[in-house]
XYZ file of N, CA and C in Angstrom:
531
model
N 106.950 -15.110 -125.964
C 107.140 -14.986 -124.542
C 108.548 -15.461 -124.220
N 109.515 -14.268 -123.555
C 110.504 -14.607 -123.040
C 110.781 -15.002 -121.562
N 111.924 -15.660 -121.295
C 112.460 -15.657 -119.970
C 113.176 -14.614 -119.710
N 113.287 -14.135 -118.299
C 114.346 -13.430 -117.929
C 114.226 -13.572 -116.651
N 115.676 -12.676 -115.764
C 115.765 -13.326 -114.968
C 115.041 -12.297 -113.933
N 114.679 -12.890 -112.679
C 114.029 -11.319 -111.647
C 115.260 -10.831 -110.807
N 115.185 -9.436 -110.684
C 116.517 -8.546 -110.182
C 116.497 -8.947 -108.738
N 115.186 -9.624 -108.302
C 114.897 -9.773 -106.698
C 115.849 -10.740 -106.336
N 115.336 -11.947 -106.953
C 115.668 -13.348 -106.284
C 116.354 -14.152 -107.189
N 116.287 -13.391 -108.469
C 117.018 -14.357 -110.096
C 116.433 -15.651 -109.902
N 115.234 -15.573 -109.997
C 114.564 -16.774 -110.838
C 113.712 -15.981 -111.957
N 113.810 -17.432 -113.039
C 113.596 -17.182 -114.012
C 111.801 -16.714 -114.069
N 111.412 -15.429 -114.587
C 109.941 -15.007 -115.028
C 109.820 -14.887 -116.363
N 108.589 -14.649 -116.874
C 108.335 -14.524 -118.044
C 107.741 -12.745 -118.038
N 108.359 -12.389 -119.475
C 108.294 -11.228 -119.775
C 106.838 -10.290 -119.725
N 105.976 -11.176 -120.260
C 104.154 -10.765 -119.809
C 103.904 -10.645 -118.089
N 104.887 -11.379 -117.367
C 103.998 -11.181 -116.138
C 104.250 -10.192 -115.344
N 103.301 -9.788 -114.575
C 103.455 -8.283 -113.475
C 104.619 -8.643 -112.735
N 104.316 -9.709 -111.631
C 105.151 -9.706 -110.795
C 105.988 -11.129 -111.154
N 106.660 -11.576 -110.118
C 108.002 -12.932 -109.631
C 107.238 -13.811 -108.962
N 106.762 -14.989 -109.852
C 106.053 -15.779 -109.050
C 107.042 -16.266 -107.487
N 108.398 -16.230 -107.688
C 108.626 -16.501 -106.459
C 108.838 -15.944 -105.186
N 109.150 -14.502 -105.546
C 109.350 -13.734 -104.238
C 108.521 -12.507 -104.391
N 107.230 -12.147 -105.382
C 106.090 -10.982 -105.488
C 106.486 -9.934 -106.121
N 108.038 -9.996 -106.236
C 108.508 -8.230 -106.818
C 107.683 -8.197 -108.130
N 107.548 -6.362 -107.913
C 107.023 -6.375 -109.586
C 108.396 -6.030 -110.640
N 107.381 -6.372 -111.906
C 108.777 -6.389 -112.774
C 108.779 -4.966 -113.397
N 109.658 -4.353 -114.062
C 110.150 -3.303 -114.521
C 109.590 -3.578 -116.036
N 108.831 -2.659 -116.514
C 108.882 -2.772 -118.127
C 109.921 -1.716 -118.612
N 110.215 -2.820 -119.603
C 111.558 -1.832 -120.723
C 110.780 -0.390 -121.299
N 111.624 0.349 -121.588
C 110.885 1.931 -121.972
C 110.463 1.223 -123.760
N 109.786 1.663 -124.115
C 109.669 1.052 -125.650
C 109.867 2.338 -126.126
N 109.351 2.161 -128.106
C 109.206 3.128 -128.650
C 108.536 4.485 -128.603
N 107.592 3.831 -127.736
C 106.225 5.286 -127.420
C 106.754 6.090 -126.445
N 108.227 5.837 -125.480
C 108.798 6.773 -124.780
C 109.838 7.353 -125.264
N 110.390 6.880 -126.005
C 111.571 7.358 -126.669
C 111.506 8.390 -127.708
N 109.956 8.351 -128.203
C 109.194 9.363 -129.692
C 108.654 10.536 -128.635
N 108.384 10.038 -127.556
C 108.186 11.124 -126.632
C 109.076 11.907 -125.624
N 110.194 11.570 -125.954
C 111.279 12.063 -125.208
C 112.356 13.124 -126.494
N 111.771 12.506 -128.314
C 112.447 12.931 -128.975
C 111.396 14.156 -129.163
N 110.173 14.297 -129.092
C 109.108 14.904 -129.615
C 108.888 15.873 -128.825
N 108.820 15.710 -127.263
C 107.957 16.895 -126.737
C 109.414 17.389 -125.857
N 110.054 16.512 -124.987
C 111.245 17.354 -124.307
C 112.592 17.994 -125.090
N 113.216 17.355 -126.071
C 113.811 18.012 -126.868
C 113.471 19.286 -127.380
N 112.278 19.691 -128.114
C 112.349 20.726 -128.660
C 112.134 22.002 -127.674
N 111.475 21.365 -126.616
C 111.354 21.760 -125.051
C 112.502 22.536 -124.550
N 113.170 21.957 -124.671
C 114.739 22.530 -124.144
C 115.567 23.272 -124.885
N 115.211 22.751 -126.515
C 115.998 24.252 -127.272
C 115.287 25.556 -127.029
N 113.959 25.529 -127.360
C 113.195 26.456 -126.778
C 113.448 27.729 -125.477
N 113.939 26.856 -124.708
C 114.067 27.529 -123.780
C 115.520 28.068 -123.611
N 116.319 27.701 -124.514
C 118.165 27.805 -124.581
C 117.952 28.828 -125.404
N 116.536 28.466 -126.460
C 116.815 29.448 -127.675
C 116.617 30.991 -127.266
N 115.870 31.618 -126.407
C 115.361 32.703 -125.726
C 116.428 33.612 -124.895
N 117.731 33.054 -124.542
C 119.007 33.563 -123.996
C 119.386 35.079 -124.639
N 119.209 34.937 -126.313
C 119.821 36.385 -126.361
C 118.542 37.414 -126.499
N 117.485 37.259 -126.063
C 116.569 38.612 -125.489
C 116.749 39.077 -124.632
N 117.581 38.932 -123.791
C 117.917 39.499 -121.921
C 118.054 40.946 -122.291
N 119.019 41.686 -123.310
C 118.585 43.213 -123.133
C 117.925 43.813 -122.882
N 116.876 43.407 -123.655
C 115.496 44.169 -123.539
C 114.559 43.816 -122.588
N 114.697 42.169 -121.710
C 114.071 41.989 -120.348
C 114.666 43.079 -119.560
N 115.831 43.092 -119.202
C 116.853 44.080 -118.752
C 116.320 45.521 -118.826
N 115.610 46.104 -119.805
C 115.426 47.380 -119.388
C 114.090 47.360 -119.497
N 113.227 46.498 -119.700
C 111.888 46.281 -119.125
C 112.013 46.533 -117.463
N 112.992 45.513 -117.292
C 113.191 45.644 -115.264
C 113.457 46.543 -114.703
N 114.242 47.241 -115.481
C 114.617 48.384 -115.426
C 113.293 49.600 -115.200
N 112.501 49.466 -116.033
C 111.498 50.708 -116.303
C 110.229 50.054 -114.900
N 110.463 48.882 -114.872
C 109.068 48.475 -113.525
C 110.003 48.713 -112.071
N 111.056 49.065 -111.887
C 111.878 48.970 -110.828
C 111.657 50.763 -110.770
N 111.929 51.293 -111.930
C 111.504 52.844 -111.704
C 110.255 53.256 -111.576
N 109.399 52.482 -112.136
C 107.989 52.424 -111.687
C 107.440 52.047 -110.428
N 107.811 51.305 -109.661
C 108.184 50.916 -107.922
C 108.464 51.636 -107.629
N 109.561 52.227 -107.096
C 110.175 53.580 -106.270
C 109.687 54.730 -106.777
N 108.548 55.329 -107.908
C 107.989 56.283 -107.647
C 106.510 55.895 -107.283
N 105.813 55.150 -106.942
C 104.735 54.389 -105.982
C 105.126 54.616 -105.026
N 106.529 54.065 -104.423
C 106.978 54.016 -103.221
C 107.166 55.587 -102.574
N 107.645 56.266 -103.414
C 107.679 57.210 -103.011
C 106.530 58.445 -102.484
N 105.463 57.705 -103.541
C 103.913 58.568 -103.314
C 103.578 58.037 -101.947
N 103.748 56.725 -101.300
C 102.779 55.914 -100.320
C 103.671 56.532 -99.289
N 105.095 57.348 -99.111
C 105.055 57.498 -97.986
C 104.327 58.292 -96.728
N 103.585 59.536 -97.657
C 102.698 60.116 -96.774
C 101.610 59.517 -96.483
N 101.249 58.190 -97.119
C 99.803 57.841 -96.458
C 99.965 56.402 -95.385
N 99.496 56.582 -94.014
C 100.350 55.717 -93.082
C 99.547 54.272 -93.175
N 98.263 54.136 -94.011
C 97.927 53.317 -94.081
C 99.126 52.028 -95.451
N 99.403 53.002 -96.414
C 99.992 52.697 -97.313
C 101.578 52.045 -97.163
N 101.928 52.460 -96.699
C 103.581 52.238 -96.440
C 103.509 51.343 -94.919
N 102.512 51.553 -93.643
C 102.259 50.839 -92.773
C 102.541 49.588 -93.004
N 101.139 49.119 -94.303
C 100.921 47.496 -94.813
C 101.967 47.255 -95.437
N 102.474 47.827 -96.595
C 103.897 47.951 -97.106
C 105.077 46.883 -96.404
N 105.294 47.701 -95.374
C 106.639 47.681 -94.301
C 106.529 46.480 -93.562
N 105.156 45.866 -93.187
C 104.924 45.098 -92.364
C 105.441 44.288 -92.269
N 106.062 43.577 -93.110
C 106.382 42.538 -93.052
C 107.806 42.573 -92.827
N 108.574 43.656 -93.036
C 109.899 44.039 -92.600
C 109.992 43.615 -91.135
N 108.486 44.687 -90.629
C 108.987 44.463 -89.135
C 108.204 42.755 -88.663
N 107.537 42.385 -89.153
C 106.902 40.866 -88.463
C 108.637 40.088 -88.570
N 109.711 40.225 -89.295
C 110.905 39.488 -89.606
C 112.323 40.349 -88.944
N 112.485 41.794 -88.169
C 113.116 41.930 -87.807
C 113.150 42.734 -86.767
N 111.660 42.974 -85.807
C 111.356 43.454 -84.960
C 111.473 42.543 -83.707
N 110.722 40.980 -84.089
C 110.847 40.490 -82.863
C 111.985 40.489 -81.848
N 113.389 39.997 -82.592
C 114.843 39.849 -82.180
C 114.975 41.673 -80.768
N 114.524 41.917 -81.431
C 114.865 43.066 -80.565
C 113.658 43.136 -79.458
N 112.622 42.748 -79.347
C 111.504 42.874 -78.422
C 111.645 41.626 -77.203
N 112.398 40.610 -77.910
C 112.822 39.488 -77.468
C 114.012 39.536 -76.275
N 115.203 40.854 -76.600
C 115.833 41.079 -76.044
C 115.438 41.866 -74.858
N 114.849 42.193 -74.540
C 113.763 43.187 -73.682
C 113.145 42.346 -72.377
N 113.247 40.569 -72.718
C 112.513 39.939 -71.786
C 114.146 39.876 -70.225
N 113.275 39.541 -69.204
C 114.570 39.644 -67.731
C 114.668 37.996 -68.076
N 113.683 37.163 -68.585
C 113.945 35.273 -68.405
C 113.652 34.997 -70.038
N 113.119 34.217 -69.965
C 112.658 34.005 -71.623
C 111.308 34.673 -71.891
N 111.407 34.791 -73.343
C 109.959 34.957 -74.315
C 109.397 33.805 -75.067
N 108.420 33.918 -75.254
C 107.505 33.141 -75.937
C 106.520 33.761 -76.871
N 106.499 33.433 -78.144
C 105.558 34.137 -79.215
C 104.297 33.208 -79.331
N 103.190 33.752 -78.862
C 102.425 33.131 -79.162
C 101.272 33.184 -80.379
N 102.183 33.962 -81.429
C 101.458 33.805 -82.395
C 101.320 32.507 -83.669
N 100.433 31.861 -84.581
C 100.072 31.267 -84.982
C 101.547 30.628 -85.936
N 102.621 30.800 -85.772
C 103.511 30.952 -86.954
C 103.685 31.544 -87.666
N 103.838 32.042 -89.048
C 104.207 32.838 -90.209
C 103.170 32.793 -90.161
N 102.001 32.491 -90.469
C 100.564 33.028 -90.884
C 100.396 34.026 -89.949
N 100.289 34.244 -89.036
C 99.918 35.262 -88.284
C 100.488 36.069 -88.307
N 100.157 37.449 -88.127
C 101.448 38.829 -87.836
C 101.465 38.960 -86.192
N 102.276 39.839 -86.103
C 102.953 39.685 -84.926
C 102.640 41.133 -84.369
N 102.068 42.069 -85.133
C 101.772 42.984 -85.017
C 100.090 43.747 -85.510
N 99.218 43.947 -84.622
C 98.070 43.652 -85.173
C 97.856 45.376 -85.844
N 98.248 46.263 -84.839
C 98.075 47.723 -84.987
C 99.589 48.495 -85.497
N 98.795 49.995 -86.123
C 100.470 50.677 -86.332
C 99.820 52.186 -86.316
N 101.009 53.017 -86.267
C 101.017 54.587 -85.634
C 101.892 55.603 -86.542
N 101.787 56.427 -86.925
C 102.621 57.294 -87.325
C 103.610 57.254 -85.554
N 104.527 57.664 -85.634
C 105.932 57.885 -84.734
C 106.009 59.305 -84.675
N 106.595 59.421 -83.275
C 106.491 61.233 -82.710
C 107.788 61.743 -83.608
N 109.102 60.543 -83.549
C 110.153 60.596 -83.535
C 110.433 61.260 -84.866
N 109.823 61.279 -86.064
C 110.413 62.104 -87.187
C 109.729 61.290 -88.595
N 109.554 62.174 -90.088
C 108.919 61.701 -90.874
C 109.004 60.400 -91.644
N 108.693 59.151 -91.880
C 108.771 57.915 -92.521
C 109.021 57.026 -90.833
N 108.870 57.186 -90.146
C 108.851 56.308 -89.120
C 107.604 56.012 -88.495
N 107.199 54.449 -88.638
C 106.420 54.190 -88.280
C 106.027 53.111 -87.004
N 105.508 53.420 -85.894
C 105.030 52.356 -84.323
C 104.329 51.278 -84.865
N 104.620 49.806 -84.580
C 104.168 49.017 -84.631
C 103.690 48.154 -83.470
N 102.431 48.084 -83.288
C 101.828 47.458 -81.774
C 101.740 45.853 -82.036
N 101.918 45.155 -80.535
C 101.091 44.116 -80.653
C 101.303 43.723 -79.801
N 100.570 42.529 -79.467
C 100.508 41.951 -77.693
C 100.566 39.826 -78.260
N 101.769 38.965 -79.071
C 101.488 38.390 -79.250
C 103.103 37.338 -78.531
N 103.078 38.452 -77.521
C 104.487 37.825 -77.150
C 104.351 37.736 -75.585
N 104.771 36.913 -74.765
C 104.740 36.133 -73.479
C 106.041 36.194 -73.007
N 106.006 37.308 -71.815
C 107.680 37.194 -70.803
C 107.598 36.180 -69.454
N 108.490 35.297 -69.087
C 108.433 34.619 -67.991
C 108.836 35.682 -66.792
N 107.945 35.112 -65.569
C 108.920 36.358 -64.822
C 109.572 35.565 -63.769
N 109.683 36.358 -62.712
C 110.474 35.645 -61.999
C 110.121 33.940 -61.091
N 108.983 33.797 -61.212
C 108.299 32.347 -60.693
C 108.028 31.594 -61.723
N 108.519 31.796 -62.682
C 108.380 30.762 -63.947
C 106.913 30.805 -64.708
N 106.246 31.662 -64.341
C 104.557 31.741 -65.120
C 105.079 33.202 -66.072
N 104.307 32.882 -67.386
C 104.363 33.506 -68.427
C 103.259 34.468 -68.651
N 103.669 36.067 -68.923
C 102.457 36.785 -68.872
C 102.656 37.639 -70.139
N 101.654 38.206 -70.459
C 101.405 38.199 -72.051
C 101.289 39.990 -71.832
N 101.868 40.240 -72.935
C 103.046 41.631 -73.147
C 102.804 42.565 -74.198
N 102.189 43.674 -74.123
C 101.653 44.541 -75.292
C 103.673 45.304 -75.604
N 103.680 45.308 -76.883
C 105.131 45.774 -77.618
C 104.841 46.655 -78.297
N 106.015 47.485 -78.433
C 106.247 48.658 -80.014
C 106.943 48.585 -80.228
N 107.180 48.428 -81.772
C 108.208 48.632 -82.650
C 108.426 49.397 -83.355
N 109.333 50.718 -83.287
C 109.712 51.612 -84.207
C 110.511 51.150 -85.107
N 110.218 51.716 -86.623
C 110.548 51.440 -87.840
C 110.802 52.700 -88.848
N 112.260 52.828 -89.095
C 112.407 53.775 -90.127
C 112.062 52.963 -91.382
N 110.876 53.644 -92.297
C 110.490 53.269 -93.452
C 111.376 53.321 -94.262
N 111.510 54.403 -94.348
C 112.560 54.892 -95.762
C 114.085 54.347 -95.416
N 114.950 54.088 -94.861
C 116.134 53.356 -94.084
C 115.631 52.133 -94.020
N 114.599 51.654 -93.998
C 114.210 50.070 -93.489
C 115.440 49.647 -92.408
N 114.805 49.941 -91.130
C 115.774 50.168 -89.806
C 115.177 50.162 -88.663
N 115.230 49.005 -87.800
C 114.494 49.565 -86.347
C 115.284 50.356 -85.959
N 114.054 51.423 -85.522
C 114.399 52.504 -84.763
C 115.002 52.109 -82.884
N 113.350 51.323 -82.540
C 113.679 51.224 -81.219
C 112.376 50.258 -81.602
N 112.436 49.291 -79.988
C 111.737 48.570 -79.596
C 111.490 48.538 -77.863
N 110.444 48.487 -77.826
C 109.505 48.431 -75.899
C 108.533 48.092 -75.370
N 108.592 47.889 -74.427
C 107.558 47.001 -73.897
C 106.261 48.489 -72.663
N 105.372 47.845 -73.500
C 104.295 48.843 -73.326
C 103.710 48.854 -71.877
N 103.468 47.721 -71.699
C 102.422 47.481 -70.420
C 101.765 45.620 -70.260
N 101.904 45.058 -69.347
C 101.190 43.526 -69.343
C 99.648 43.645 -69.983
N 99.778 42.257 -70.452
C 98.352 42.462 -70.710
C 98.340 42.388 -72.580
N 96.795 42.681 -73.071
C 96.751 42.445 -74.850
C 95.877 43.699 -74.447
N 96.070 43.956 -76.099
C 95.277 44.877 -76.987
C 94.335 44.803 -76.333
């Protein structure tokens, strides 16, 4: 049993005890051998491992290659089906539809949907306007009007699919779905 000193208060403790009898700190145990065989044993070879795997990238490379061409001809089948490319897209427009529906209010807006969990858009439409464009409905947004009370606002959002592009954005009528 040694002395040493405590980092707290530097009085002298003994090496067995948890804490500093004089001021409660606990003490630090030294790393021993059983961390050091485990630092030579399992993270070392750990890390060549993973350094060692660097020159396969070619062939990840045209793996990505062949699932990226495998995507865009999926993509390309789902555009005639509006259920398909609808769910698809959605999330394009839940992230760059509002900004523009927002601009539309005469005072402020208010979204009253749940946060990112929620969509912002509950319904969607094929578009009169031309093929891959798709209407996105929803009523989860609140315009102030002119007396300061907030009234709740059915929206559309047009969306070129294939461009990933609002088309247009408007305000439908007061009121929800």
């Amino acid at each position: 049993m040694a002395l040493v000193k405590c980092k707290e208060c530097g009085a002298q403790v003994s090496t067995k005890a948890e804490a500093c009898p004089a001021c409660g700190a606990k003490q630090k145990k030294p790393v021993g051998c059983l961390g050091w065989a485990f630092v030579i044993l399992v993270f070392i070879p750990l890390m060549i491992a993973m350094f060692a795997g660097e020159g396969s990238k070619p062939t990840a490379k045209s793996g990505s290659q062949a699932a990226a061409a495998d995507q865009k001809a999926l993509d390309e089948a789902c555009i005639g089906i509006l259920k398909c490319i609808a769910e698809k897209k959605l999330i394009f427009a839940d992230v760059y539809c509002p900004e523009h529906i927002e601009r539309l209010a005469h005072n402020s807006a208010k979204w009253t949907d749940e946060g990112f969990m929620e969509k912002k858009f509950s319904r969607y439409r094929w578009s009169g306007e031309g093929p891959g464009n798709v209407t996105y409905l929803g009523d989860k947004v609140q315009f102030q009007n002119g007396f300061g009370a907030y009234i709740n606002m059915v929206y559309s959002c047009e969306v070129d699919v294939v461009a990933e592009r609002v088309v247009k954005a408007e305000i439908l009528f007061q009121g929800k779905l």
